[in-house]
Coordinates of C-alpha atoms in Angstrom, one line a residue:
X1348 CA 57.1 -45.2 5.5
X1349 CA 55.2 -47.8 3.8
X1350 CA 52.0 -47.2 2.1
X1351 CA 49.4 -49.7 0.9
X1352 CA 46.7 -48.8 -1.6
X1353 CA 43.1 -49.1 -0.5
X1354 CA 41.3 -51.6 -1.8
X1355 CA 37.4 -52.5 -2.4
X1356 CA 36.0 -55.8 -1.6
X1357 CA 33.2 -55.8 -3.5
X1358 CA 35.6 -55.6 -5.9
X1359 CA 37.7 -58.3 -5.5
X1360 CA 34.7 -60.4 -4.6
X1361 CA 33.1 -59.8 -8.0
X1362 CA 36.3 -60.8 -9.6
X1363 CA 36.7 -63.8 -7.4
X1364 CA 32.7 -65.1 -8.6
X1365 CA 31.1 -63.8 -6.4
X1366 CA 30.7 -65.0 -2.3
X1367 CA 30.0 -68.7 -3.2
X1368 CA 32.8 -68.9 -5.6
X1369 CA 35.0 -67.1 -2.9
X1370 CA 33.8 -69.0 0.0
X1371 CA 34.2 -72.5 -2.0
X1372 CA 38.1 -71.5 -2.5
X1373 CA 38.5 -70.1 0.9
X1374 CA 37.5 -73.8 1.6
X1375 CA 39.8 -75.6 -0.9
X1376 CA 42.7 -73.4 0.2
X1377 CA 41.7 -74.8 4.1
X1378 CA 41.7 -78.3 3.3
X1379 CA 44.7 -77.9 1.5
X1380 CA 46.4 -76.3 4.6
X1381 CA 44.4 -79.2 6.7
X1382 CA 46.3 -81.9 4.8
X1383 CA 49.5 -80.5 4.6
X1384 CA 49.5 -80.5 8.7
X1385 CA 48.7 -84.0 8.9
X1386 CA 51.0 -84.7 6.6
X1387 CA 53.8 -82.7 8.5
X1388 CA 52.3 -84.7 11.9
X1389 CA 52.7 -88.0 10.3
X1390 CA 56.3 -87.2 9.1
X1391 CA 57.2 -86.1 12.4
X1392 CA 56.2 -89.4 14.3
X1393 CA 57.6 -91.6 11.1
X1394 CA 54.1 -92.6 10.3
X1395 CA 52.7 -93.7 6.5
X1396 CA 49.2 -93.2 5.9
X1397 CA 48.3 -96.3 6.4
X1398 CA 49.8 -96.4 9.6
X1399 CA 48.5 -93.7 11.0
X1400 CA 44.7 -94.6 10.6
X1401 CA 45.0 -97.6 12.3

């Protein structure tokens, strides 16, 4: 049986900055995911960058 530990997210939000700090990362971390997708799409149809905005 597996057992996690409770945690507190006021907690961890304090920690983090606070809810602008951890909404600005949540944000960074999307964009980051964002361009890694494209940049999976564009290998997958043999496109450069430059290519693929024309």
């Amino acid at each position: 049986m597996t057992t996690f530990k409770k945690w507190n997210r006021a907690k961890h939000v304090e920690q983090a900055g606070g809810e602008e700090a951890l909404a600005e990362t949540r944000h960074l971390v999307d964009e980051s995911i964002d361009a890694r997708q494209l940049a999976q799409r564009r290998e997958s149809a043999a496109l450069t960058q430059n290519e693929s905005l024309s």
